[in-house]
PDB file of C-alpha atoms in Angstrom:
ATOM      1  CA  MET A1227     107.751  91.870 129.756  1.00 84.00           C
ATOM      2  CA  LYS A1228     110.450  90.149 128.397  1.00 93.00           C
ATOM      3  CA  SER A1229     110.824  89.610 124.253  1.00 96.00           C
ATOM      4  CA  PHE A1230     111.201  86.483 123.156  1.00 97.00           C
ATOM      5  CA  LEU A1231     112.281  85.359 118.922  1.00 97.00           C
ATOM      6  CA  VAL A1232     110.538  81.920 118.498  1.00 97.00           C
ATOM      7  CA  ILE A1233     112.401  79.972 115.764  1.00 97.00           C
ATOM      8  CA  GLY A1234     110.994  76.968 114.533  1.00 95.00           C
ATOM      9  CA  LEU A1235     106.667  76.665 115.032  1.00 95.00           C
ATOM     10  CA  GLY A1236     106.654  72.576 115.358  1.00 91.00           C
ATOM     11  CA  ARG A1237     104.805  71.370 118.752  1.00 89.00           C
ATOM     12  CA  PHE A1238     107.329  72.571 121.266  1.00 90.00           C
ATOM     13  CA  GLY A1239     108.064  76.016 119.341  1.00 92.00           C
ATOM     14  CA  SER A1240     104.570  76.482 119.089  1.00 93.00           C
ATOM     15  CA  ALA A1241     103.285  75.687 122.511  1.00 91.00           C
ATOM     16  CA  LEU A1242     106.003  77.332 124.114  1.00 92.00           C
ATOM     17  CA  ALA A1243     105.391  80.496 121.473  1.00 94.00           C
ATOM     18  CA  GLN A1244     101.573  80.508 122.910  1.00 93.00           C
ATOM     19  CA  GLU A1245     102.291  79.821 126.016  1.00 91.00           C
ATOM     20  CA  LEU A1246     104.977  83.324 126.705  1.00 94.00           C
ATOM     21  CA  CYS A1247     102.925  85.434 124.786  1.00 93.00           C
ATOM     22  CA  ALA A1248      99.999  84.360 127.160  1.00 91.00           C
ATOM     23  CA  GLN A1249     102.156  85.225 130.672  1.00 90.00           C
ATOM     24  CA  GLY A1250     102.460  89.231 128.769  1.00 92.00           C
ATOM     25  CA  ASN A1251     105.581  88.633 127.502  1.00 94.00           C
ATOM     26  CA  GLU A1252     106.777  90.062 124.021  1.00 96.00           C
ATOM     27  CA  VAL A1253     106.484  87.122 121.148  1.00 96.00           C
ATOM     28  CA  MET A1254     107.442  87.105 117.677  1.00 97.00           C
ATOM     29  CA  ALA A1255     107.493  83.972 116.316  1.00 97.00           C
ATOM     30  CA  LEU A1256     109.173  82.422 113.325  1.00 97.00           C
ATOM     31  CA  ASP A1257     109.308  79.372 110.362  1.00 97.00           C
ATOM     32  CA  LEU A1258     109.445  78.849 107.010  1.00 94.00           C
ATOM     33  CA  ARG A1259     106.369  77.179 106.287  1.00 95.00           C
ATOM     34  CA  GLU A1260     104.055  80.185 105.568  1.00 95.00           C
ATOM     35  CA  ASP A1261     100.204  77.740 107.519  1.00 95.00           C
ATOM     36  CA  ARG A1262     102.512  76.833 110.351  1.00 95.00           C
ATOM     37  CA  VAL A1263     103.009  80.970 110.971  1.00 96.00           C
ATOM     38  CA  GLN A1264      99.030  81.742 109.726  1.00 95.00           C
ATOM     39  CA  ALA A1265      98.292  79.310 112.489  1.00 94.00           C
ATOM     40  CA  ALA A1266      99.749  80.837 115.118  1.00 94.00           C
ATOM     41  CA  ALA A1267      99.602  84.798 113.873  1.00 94.00           C
ATOM     42  CA  ASP A1268      96.379  85.225 115.539  1.00 94.00           C
ATOM     43  CA  LEU A1269      98.634  83.121 119.569  1.00 93.00           C
ATOM     44  CA  VAL A1270     101.140  86.407 119.659  1.00 96.00           C
ATOM     45  CA  THR A1271     102.400  89.276 119.230  1.00 96.00           C
ATOM     46  CA  ARG A1272     104.499  89.297 115.043  1.00 96.00           C
ATOM     47  CA  ALA A1273     104.536  86.103 113.236  1.00 96.00           C
ATOM     48  CA  ALA A1274     106.418  85.647 110.592  1.00 96.00           C
ATOM     49  CA  ALA A1275     107.796  82.635 107.454  1.00 97.00           C
ATOM     50  CA  GLY A1276     111.419  83.374 106.799  1.00 96.00           C
ATOM     51  CA  ASP A1277     114.221  81.127 106.499  1.00 96.00           C
ATOM     52  CA  ALA A1278     116.274  82.625 109.713  1.00 95.00           C
ATOM     53  CA  ARG A1279     119.691  80.361 108.451  1.00 95.00           C
ATOM     54  CA  ASP A1280     119.674  83.931 106.244  1.00 96.00           C
ATOM     55  CA  PRO A1281     121.277  86.563 108.606  1.00 96.00           C
ATOM     56  CA  GLU A1282     119.632  88.884 107.362  1.00 96.00           C
ATOM     57  CA  VAL A1283     116.110  87.765 107.174  1.00 96.00           C
ATOM     58  CA  LEU A1284     117.073  88.104 111.109  1.00 96.00           C
ATOM     59  CA  ARG A1285     118.505  91.335 110.470  1.00 96.00           C
ATOM     60  CA  THR A1286     115.469  92.679 109.539  1.00 95.00           C
ATOM     61  CA  LEU A1287     113.534  90.869 112.238  1.00 94.00           C
ATOM     62  CA  GLY A1288     115.390  93.125 114.475  1.00 95.00           C
ATOM     63  CA  ALA A1289     117.076  89.336 116.243  1.00 96.00           C
ATOM     64  CA  ARG A1290     119.491  91.415 118.042  1.00 94.00           C
ATOM     65  CA  ASN A1291     116.637  93.450 120.118  1.00 96.00           C
ATOM     66  CA  PHE A1292     115.008  90.831 121.665  1.00 97.00           C
ATOM     67  CA  ASP A1293     115.643  89.016 125.132  1.00 96.00           C
ATOM     68  CA  CYS A1294     115.672  85.497 124.031  1.00 96.00           C
ATOM     69  CA  ALA A1295     115.725  83.185 120.686  1.00 97.00           C
ATOM     70  CA  VAL A1296     114.616  80.262 120.608  1.00 96.00           C
ATOM     71  CA  VAL A1297     115.688  77.291 118.383  1.00 96.00           C
ATOM     72  CA  ALA A1298     113.166  75.152 118.835  1.00 93.00           C
ATOM     73  CA  PHE A1299     113.206  72.532 116.227  1.00 89.00           C
ATOM     74  CA  SER A1300     116.062  69.896 116.541  1.00 80.00           C
ATOM     75  CA  ALA A1301     115.111  67.655 113.451  1.00 82.00           C
ATOM     76  CA  ASP A1302     117.962  69.027 112.144  1.00 86.00           C
ATOM     77  CA  VAL A1303     120.880  69.759 113.867  1.00 89.00           C
ATOM     78  CA  GLY A1304     122.957  71.494 111.051  1.00 91.00           C
ATOM     79  CA  ASP A1305     120.322  74.315 109.894  1.00 94.00           C
ATOM     80  CA  SER A1306     120.463  74.605 114.079  1.00 93.00           C
ATOM     81  CA  ALA A1307     124.049  74.963 114.581  1.00 95.00           C
ATOM     82  CA  LEU A1308     123.323  77.572 111.869  1.00 96.00           C
ATOM     83  CA  ILE A1309     120.697  79.443 112.976  1.00 96.00           C
ATOM     84  CA  THR A1310     122.132  78.659 115.899  1.00 96.00           C
ATOM     85  CA  LEU A1311     125.581  80.952 115.593  1.00 96.00           C
ATOM     86  CA  ASN A1312     123.641  83.334 113.347  1.00 96.00           C
ATOM     87  CA  LEU A1313     122.042  84.279 116.074  1.00 97.00           C
ATOM     88  CA  LYS A1314     124.722  84.969 118.526  1.00 96.00           C
ATOM     89  CA  GLU A1315     126.891  86.352 115.314  1.00 95.00           C
ATOM     90  CA  ILE A1316     124.070  89.015 115.925  1.00 95.00           C
ATOM     91  CA  GLY A1317     124.332  89.960 118.777  1.00 95.00           C
ATOM     92  CA  VAL A1318     121.359  88.347 120.892  1.00 96.00           C
ATOM     93  CA  PRO A1319     122.057  88.945 124.278  1.00 95.00           C
ATOM     94  CA  LYS A1320     120.578  85.489 124.946  1.00 96.00           C
ATOM     95  CA  VAL A1321     120.352  82.126 122.759  1.00 96.00           C
ATOM     96  CA  VAL A1322     118.184  78.498 123.851  1.00 95.00           C
ATOM     97  CA  CYS A1323     118.107  76.154 122.315  1.00 94.00           C
ATOM     98  CA  LYS A1324     116.443  72.344 121.905  1.00 92.00           C
ATOM     99  CA  ALA A1325     118.613  69.524 121.595  1.00 89.00           C
ATOM    100  CA  SER A1326     117.925  65.536 119.987  1.00 85.00           C
ATOM    101  CA  SER A1327     120.450  63.822 121.261  1.00 84.00           C
ATOM    102  CA  ALA A1328     124.031  64.624 123.520  1.00 82.00           C
ATOM    103  CA  VAL A1329     126.424  65.616 120.666  1.00 89.00           C
ATOM    104  CA  HIS A1330     123.890  67.967 119.336  1.00 90.00           C
ATOM    105  CA  ARG A1331     124.054  69.325 122.963  1.00 88.00           C
ATOM    106  CA  LYS A1332     128.026  69.313 122.346  1.00 91.00           C
ATOM    107  CA  VAL A1333     127.915  71.626 118.983  1.00 92.00           C
ATOM    108  CA  LEU A1334     124.817  73.953 119.768  1.00 93.00           C
ATOM    109  CA  GLU A1335     127.003  74.809 123.317  1.00 92.00           C
ATOM    110  CA  LYS A1336     130.098  74.789 121.109  1.00 92.00           C
ATOM    111  CA  ILE A1337     129.722  77.155 118.682  1.00 92.00           C
ATOM    112  CA  GLY A1338     127.493  80.209 122.087  1.00 93.00           C
ATOM    113  CA  ALA A1339     124.211  78.461 122.989  1.00 94.00           C
ATOM    114  CA  ASP A1340     123.823  79.768 126.634  1.00 94.00           C
ATOM    115  CA  GLN A1341     120.962  76.909 127.459  1.00 92.00           C
ATOM    116  CA  VAL A1342     120.191  73.667 125.633  1.00 90.00           C
ATOM    117  CA  VAL A1343     117.122  72.118 127.005  1.00 86.00           C
ATOM    118  CA  PHE A1344     115.596  68.238 125.836  1.00 80.00           C
ATOM    119  CA  PRO A1345     111.910  68.749 126.387  1.00 75.00           C
ATOM    120  CA  GLU A1346     111.268  65.029 125.281  1.00 68.00           C
ATOM    121  CA  GLN A1347     113.776  63.828 127.964  1.00 63.00           C
ATOM    122  CA  GLU A1348     113.034  66.265 130.998  1.00 66.00           C
ATOM    123  CA  MET A1349     109.403  65.093 129.970  1.00 61.00           C
ATOM    124  CA  ALA A1350     109.820  61.623 130.501  1.00 59.00           C
ATOM    125  CA  LEU A1351     111.987  61.889 133.642  1.00 59.00           C
ATOM    126  CA  ARG A1352     109.545  63.660 135.198  1.00 60.00           C
ATOM    127  CA  LEU A1353     107.290  61.312 134.665  1.00 55.00           C
ATOM    128  CA  ALA A1354     108.592  58.448 135.090  1.00 58.00           C
ATOM    129  CA  ARG A1355     109.323  59.718 138.762  1.00 57.00           C
ATOM    130  CA  ASN A1356     105.400  60.509 139.382  1.00 54.00           C
ATOM    131  CA  LEU A1357     104.084  57.194 137.940  1.00 51.00           C
ATOM    132  CA  SER A1358     107.308  55.312 140.039  1.00 53.00           C
ATOM    133  CA  ASN A1359     105.715  57.374 143.416  1.00 52.00           C
ATOM    134  CA  VAL A1360     102.551  58.827 143.685  1.00 48.00           C
ATOM    135  CA  ASP A1361     103.927  60.880 146.325  1.00 51.00           C
ATOM    136  CA  ILE A1362     105.952  63.065 143.909  1.00 55.00           C
ATOM    137  CA  LEU A1363     103.665  65.995 142.518  1.00 56.00           C
ATOM    138  CA  ASN A1364     106.288  67.422 140.020  1.00 73.00           C
ATOM    139  CA  PHE A1365     109.914  67.413 139.473  1.00 64.00           C
ATOM    140  CA  ILE A1366     112.979  69.653 137.364  1.00 68.00           C
ATOM    141  CA  GLU A1367     115.506  68.153 137.663  1.00 66.00           C
ATOM    142  CA  LEU A1368     118.412  71.606 138.123  1.00 72.00           C
ATOM    143  CA  SER A1369     121.938  69.103 137.498  1.00 72.00           C
ATOM    144  CA  ALA A1370     122.857  66.036 137.722  1.00 67.00           C
ATOM    145  CA  ASP A1371     122.331  66.555 140.464  1.00 79.00           C
ATOM    146  CA  TYR A1372     120.384  68.270 142.514  1.00 82.00           C
ATOM    147  CA  SER A1373     116.435  68.289 141.557  1.00 81.00           C
ATOM    148  CA  VAL A1374     113.709  70.490 143.041  1.00 85.00           C
ATOM    149  CA  VAL A1375     111.046  68.079 143.857  1.00 82.00           C
ATOM    150  CA  GLU A1376     106.907  68.719 144.749  1.00 84.00           C
ATOM    151  CA  ARG A1377     105.400  65.611 146.780  1.00 85.00           C
ATOM    152  CA  ARG A1378     102.965  64.849 149.257  1.00 87.00           C
ATOM    153  CA  CYS A1379     104.184  65.329 153.482  1.00 89.00           C
ATOM    154  CA  PRO A1380     104.710  61.940 154.554  1.00 88.00           C
ATOM    155  CA  ARG A1381     102.708  60.417 156.931  1.00 88.00           C
ATOM    156  CA  GLN A1382     105.250  60.028 159.987  1.00 91.00           C
ATOM    157  CA  TRP A1383     105.979  64.013 160.016  1.00 93.00           C
ATOM    158  CA  PHE A1384     101.877  64.710 160.583  1.00 93.00           C
ATOM    159  CA  ASP A1385     101.210  67.187 163.589  1.00 92.00           C
ATOM    160  CA  LYS A1386     105.179  67.562 164.108  1.00 92.00           C
ATOM    161  CA  THR A1387     106.911  71.307 163.099  1.00 93.00           C
ATOM    162  CA  ILE A1388     109.959  71.453 160.173  1.00 93.00           C
ATOM    163  CA  ARG A1389     112.212  72.408 163.429  1.00 93.00           C
ATOM    164  CA  GLU A1390     110.885  69.469 165.253  1.00 93.00           C
ATOM    165  CA  LEU A1391     112.039  66.977 162.245  1.00 92.00           C
ATOM    166  CA  ASP A1392     114.808  68.482 161.642  1.00 92.00           C
ATOM    167  CA  ILE A1393     114.527  68.200 158.296  1.00 91.00           C
ATOM    168  CA  ARG A1394     117.467  69.544 157.073  1.00 89.00           C
ATOM    169  CA  ALA A1395     120.397  68.825 159.738  1.00 91.00           C
ATOM    170  CA  ARG A1396     118.453  64.802 159.071  1.00 91.00           C
ATOM    171  CA  TYR A1397     117.418  64.783 155.572  1.00 89.00           C
ATOM    172  CA  HIS A1398     119.866  67.074 154.412  1.00 91.00           C
ATOM    173  CA  LEU A1399     116.580  68.946 151.967  1.00 90.00           C
ATOM    174  CA  ASN A1400     115.911  72.214 152.435  1.00 90.00           C
ATOM    175  CA  VAL A1401     112.080  72.899 152.466  1.00 91.00           C
ATOM    176  CA  ILE A1402     111.730  76.180 150.458  1.00 89.00           C
ATOM    177  CA  ALA A1403     107.865  76.132 150.505  1.00 89.00           C
ATOM    178  CA  VAL A1404     104.366  73.926 151.346  1.00 92.00           C
ATOM    179  CA  ARG A1405     101.176  73.748 149.254  1.00 88.00           C
ATOM    180  CA  GLN A1406      98.901  73.453 151.459  1.00 90.00           C
ATOM    181  CA  GLU A1407      95.424  71.504 151.423  1.00 84.00           C
ATOM    182  CA  ALA A1408      93.691  75.346 150.770  1.00 82.00           C
ATOM    183  CA  GLY A1409      96.486  75.598 147.462  1.00 81.00           C
ATOM    184  CA  ASP A1410      97.769  78.776 148.882  1.00 86.00           C
ATOM    185  CA  MET A1411     101.614  78.856 149.361  1.00 88.00           C
ATOM    186  CA  LEU A1412     104.181  79.106 151.638  1.00 89.00           C
ATOM    187  CA  ILE A1413     107.059  79.902 150.386  1.00 92.00           C
ATOM    188  CA  ALA A1414     110.338  79.672 153.187  1.00 89.00           C
ATOM    189  CA  PRO A1415     108.347  78.262 155.467  1.00 91.00           C
ATOM    190  CA  GLY A1416     109.690  78.383 159.878  1.00 90.00           C
ATOM    191  CA  GLY A1417     110.577  75.955 161.763  1.00 91.00           C
ATOM    192  CA  ASP A1418     107.848  75.921 163.701  1.00 91.00           C
ATOM    193  CA  TYR A1419     105.601  75.764 160.683  1.00 93.00           C
ATOM    194  CA  SER A1420     103.692  71.951 161.767  1.00 92.00           C
ATOM    195  CA  LEU A1421     102.874  70.366 158.973  1.00 93.00           C
ATOM    196  CA  HIS A1422      99.265  68.398 158.449  1.00 89.00           C
ATOM    197  CA  THR A1423      97.740  66.606 156.459  1.00 90.00           C
ATOM    198  CA  GLY A1424      97.182  67.608 152.658  1.00 89.00           C
ATOM    199  CA  ASP A1425     100.226  69.374 152.770  1.00 90.00           C
ATOM    200  CA  CYS A1426     102.798  68.994 149.631  1.00 89.00           C
ATOM    201  CA  LEU A1427     106.413  70.333 150.330  1.00 89.00           C
ATOM    202  CA  VAL A1428     108.374  71.417 148.133  1.00 90.00           C
ATOM    203  CA  VAL A1429     112.035  70.392 148.675  1.00 89.00           C
ATOM    204  CA  LEU A1430     115.463  71.065 147.021  1.00 90.00           C
ATOM    205  CA  GLY A1431     118.390  68.883 146.831  1.00 88.00           C
ATOM    206  CA  THR A1432     120.546  65.791 145.590  1.00 89.00           C
ATOM    207  CA  ASN A1433     118.504  63.523 143.622  1.00 81.00           C
ATOM    208  CA  ARG A1434     120.167  60.768 146.666  1.00 85.00           C
ATOM    209  CA  ASP A1435     118.207  62.644 149.623  1.00 85.00           C
ATOM    210  CA  ILE A1436     114.935  63.117 147.764  1.00 82.00           C
ATOM    211  CA  GLU A1437     115.177  59.380 147.208  1.00 79.00           C
ATOM    212  CA  ARG A1438     115.931  58.544 151.371  1.00 80.00           C
ATOM    213  CA  VAL A1439     112.735  60.950 151.738  1.00 78.00           C
ATOM    214  CA  GLU A1440     110.507  58.724 148.695  1.00 71.00           C
ATOM    215  CA  LYS A1441     111.575  55.234 150.788  1.00 68.00           C
ATOM    216  CA  LEU A1442     109.930  56.990 154.134  1.00 63.00           C
TER     217      LEU A1442
END
């Protein structure tokens, strides 16, 4: 179990706090608005109203004792930057921030944010990928060049083993898991595994190599 401080209970922050708590973590939710705090109170470990721009508020909440703090709003660049700076100066081990633009991201990284996310952009990329190719079931962009994709097994690969297809050498992709039709997940399948109708492959590789397989 880990402990999280989630600051900002808009749609993103509220959903994040609830899901972290549902996964068995300790979650402290903080927002300026009492109505948002009350709405989240029964769904997280603790919820409080307060101004995270004030370092004393964060110290009173014991911010430095949390494993991770998430600045879950991005509407005001100045406020999110100030809160991030406060958290780092207090000594929070990991600070994750939501950004609204590339400039915002640079500002947050300059003042010490350990990770910066663009939830809307990431969801747009995933949706665009899924809409443009019906075989793509899930898409996680690891960097500008590499991704992990869950996709239906190409028809041309049915009844052939991973070794026979020589996927790593021929397509430069690593098959890290196979989700079988029954729903079972086979992690790191061996070269003797034979692919079947209904199998979904979880592959890691460059976006260019993944796109090559999408055209099969």
